[in-house]
mmCIF file with all atom_site columns, C-alpha atoms in Angstrom:
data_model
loop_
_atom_site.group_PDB
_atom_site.id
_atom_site.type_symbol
_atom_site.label_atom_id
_atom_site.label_alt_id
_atom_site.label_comp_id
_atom_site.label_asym_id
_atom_site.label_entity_id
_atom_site.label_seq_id
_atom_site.pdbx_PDB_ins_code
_atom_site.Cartn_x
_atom_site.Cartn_y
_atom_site.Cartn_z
_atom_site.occupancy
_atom_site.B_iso_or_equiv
_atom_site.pdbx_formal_charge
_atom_site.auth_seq_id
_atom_site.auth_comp_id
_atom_site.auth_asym_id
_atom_site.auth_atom_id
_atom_site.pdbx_PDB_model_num
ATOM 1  C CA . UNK A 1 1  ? 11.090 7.007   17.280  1.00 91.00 ? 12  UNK A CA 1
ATOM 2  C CA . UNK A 1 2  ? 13.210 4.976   14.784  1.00 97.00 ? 13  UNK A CA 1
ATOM 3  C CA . UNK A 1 3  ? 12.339 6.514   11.158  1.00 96.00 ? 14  UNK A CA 1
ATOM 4  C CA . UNK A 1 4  ? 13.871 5.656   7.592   1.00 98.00 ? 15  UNK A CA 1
ATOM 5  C CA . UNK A 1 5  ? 13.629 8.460   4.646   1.00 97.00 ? 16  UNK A CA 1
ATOM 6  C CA . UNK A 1 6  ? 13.196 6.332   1.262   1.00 97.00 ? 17  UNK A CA 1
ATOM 7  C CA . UNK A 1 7  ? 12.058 6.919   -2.775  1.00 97.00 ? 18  UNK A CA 1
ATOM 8  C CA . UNK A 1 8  ? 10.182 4.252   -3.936  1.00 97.00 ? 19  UNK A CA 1
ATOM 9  C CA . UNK A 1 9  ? 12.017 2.006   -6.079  1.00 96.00 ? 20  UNK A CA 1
ATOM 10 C CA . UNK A 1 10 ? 8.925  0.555   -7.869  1.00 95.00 ? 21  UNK A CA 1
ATOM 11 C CA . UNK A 1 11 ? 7.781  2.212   -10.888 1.00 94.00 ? 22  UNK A CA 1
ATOM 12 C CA . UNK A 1 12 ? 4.046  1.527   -10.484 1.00 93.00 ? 23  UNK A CA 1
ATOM 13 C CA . UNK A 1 13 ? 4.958  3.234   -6.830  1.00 94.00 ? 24  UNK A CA 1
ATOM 14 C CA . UNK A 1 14 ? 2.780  1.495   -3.915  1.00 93.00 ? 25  UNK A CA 1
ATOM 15 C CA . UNK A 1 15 ? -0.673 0.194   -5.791  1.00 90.00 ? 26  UNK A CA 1
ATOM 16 C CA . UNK A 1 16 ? -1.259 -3.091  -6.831  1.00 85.00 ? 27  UNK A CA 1
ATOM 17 C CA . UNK A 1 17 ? 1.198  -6.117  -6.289  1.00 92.00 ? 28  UNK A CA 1
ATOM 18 C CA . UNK A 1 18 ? 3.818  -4.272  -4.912  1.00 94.00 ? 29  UNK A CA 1
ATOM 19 C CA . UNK A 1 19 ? 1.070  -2.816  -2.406  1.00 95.00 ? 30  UNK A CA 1
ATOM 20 C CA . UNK A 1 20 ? 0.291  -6.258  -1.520  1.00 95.00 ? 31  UNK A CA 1
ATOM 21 C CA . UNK A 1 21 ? 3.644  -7.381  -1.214  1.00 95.00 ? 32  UNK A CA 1
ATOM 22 C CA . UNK A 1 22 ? 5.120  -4.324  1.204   1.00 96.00 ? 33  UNK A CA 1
ATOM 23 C CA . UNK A 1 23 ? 1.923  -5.097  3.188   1.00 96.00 ? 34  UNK A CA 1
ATOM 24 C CA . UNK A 1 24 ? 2.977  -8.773  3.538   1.00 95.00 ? 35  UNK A CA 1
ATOM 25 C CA . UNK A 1 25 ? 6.256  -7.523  4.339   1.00 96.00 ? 36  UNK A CA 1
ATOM 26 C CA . UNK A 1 26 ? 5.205  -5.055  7.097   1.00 96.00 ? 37  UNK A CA 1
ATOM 27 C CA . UNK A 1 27 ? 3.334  -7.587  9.082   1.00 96.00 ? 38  UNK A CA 1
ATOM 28 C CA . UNK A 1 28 ? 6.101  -10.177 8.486   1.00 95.00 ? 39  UNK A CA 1
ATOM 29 C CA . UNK A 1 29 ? 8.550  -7.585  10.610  1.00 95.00 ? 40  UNK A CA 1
ATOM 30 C CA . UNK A 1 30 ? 6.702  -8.324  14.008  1.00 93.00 ? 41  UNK A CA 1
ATOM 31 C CA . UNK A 1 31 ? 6.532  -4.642  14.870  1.00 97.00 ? 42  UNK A CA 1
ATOM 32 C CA . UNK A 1 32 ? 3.656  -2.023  14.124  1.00 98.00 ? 43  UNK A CA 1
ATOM 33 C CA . UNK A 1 33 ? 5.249  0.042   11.384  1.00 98.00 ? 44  UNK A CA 1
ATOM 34 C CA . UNK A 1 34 ? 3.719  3.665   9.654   1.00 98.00 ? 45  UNK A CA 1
ATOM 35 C CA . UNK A 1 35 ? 4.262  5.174   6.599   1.00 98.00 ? 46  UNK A CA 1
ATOM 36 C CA . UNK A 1 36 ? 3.638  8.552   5.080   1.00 98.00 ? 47  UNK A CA 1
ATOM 37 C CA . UNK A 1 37 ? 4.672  10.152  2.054   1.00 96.00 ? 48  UNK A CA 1
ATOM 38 C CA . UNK A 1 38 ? 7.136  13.416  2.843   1.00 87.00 ? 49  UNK A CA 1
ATOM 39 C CA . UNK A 1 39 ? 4.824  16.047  5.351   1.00 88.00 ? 50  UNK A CA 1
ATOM 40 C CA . UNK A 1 40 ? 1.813  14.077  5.350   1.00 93.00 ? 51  UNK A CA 1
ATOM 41 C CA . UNK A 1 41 ? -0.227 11.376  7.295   1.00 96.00 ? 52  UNK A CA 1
ATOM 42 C CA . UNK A 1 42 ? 1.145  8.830   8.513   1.00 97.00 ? 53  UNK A CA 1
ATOM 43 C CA . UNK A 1 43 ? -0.905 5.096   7.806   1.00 97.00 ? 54  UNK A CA 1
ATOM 44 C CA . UNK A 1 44 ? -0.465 1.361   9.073   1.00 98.00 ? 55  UNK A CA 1
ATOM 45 C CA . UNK A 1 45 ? 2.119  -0.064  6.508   1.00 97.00 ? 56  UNK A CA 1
ATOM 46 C CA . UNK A 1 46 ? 0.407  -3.649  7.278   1.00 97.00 ? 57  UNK A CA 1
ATOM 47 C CA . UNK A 1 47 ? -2.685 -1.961  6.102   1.00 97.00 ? 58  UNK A CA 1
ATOM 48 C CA . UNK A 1 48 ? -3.797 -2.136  2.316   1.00 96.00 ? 59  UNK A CA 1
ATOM 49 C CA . UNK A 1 49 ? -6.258 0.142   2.361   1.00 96.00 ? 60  UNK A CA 1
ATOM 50 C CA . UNK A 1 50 ? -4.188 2.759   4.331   1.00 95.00 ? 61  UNK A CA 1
ATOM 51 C CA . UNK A 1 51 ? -1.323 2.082   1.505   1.00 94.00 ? 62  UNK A CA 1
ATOM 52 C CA . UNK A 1 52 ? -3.454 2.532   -1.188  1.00 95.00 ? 63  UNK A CA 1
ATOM 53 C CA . UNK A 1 53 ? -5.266 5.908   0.125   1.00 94.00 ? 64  UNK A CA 1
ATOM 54 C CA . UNK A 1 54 ? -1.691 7.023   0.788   1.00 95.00 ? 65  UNK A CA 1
ATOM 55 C CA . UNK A 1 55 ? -1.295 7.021   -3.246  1.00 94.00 ? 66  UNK A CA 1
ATOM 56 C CA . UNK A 1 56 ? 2.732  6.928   -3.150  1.00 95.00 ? 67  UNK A CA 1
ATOM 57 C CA . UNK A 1 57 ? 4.164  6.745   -6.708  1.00 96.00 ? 68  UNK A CA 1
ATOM 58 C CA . UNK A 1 58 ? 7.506  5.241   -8.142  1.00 95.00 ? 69  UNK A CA 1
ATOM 59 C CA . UNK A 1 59 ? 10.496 7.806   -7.310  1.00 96.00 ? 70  UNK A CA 1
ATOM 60 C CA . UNK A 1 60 ? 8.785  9.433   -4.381  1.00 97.00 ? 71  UNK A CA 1
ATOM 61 C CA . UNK A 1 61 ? 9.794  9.761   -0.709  1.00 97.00 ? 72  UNK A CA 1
ATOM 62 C CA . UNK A 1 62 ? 8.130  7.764   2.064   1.00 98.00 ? 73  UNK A CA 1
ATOM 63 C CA . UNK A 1 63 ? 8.916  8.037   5.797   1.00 98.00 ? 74  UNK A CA 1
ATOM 64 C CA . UNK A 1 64 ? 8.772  4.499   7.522   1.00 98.00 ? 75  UNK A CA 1
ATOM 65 C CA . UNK A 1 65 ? 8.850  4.727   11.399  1.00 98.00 ? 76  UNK A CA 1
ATOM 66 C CA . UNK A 1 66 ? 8.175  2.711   14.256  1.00 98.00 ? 77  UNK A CA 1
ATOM 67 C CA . UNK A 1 67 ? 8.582  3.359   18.070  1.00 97.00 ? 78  UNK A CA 1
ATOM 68 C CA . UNK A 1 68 ? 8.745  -0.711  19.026  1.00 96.00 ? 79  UNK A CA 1
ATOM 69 C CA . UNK A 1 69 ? 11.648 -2.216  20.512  1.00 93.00 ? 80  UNK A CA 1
ATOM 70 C CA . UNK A 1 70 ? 13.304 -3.838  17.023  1.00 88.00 ? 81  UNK A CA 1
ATOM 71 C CA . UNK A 1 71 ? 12.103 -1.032  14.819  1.00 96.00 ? 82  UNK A CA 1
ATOM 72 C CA . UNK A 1 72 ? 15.713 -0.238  13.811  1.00 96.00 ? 83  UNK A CA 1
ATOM 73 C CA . UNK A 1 73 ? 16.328 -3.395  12.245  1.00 95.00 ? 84  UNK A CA 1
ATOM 74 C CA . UNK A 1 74 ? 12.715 -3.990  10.864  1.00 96.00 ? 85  UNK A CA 1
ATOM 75 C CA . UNK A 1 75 ? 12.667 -0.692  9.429   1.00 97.00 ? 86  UNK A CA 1
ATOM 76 C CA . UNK A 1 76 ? 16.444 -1.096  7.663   1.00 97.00 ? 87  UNK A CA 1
ATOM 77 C CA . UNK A 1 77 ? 14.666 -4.377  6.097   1.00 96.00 ? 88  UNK A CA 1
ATOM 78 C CA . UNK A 1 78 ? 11.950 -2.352  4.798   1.00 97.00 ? 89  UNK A CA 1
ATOM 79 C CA . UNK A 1 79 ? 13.847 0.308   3.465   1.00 97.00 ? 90  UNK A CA 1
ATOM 80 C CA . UNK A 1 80 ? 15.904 -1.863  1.517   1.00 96.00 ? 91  UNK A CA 1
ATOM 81 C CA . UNK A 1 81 ? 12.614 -3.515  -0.143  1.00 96.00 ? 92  UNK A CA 1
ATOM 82 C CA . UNK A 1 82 ? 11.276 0.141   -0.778  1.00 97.00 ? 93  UNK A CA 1
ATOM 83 C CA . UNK A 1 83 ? 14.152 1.334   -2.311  1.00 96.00 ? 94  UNK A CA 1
ATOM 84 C CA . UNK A 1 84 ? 14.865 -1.610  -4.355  1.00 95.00 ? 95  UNK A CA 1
ATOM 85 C CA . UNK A 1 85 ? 11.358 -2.707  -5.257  1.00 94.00 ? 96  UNK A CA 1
ATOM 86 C CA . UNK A 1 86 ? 12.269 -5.867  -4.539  1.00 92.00 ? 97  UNK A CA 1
ATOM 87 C CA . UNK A 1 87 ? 9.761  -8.975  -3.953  1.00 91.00 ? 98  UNK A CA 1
ATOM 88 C CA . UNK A 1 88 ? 10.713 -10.480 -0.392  1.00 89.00 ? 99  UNK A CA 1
ATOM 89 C CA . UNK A 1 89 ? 11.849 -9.134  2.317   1.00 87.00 ? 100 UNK A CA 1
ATOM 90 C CA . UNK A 1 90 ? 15.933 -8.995  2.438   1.00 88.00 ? 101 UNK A CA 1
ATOM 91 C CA . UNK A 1 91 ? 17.404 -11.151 4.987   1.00 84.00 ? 102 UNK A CA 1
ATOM 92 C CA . UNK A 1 92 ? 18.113 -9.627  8.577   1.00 75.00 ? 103 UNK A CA 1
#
């Protein structure tokens, strides 16, 4: 299982737009994708319910994994989004 350790780069963490955005992102990857803040439960990042029950603020860890073929690369892309709070996806 491919897995990437990140902090949240948003300051409103995971709820509203940028909820909505990492949601658009995680389908956009083409591979099923979890995430779970550090120890817990693991979710569907294409899901926005499961994000916002998760509850993940700005400037805490997340775990993103995937066990599909392509997860390394999808996952780096991710990451990068997480980490940055940015508002795409970064190129691949």
């Amino acid at each position: 299982m491919a897995e990437r350790r990140v902090t949240i780069g948003w300051p409103e963490g995971l709820h509203a737009r940028p909820a909505s955005v990492f949601v658009r992102a995680a389908t956009a990857v083409g591979v099923p994708v979890t995430i779970a803040k550090n120890g817990g439960n693991p979710v569907n990042a294409a899901s926005m319910l499961g994000l916002l029950a998760l509850g993940a603020e700005g400037g805490e860890e997340v775990v993103l994994a995937s066990e599909a073929e392509g997860a390394e690369g999808a996952l780096d892309r991710l990451a990068a989004m997480v980490e940055q709070g940015l508002d795409e996806l970064p190129a691949a």
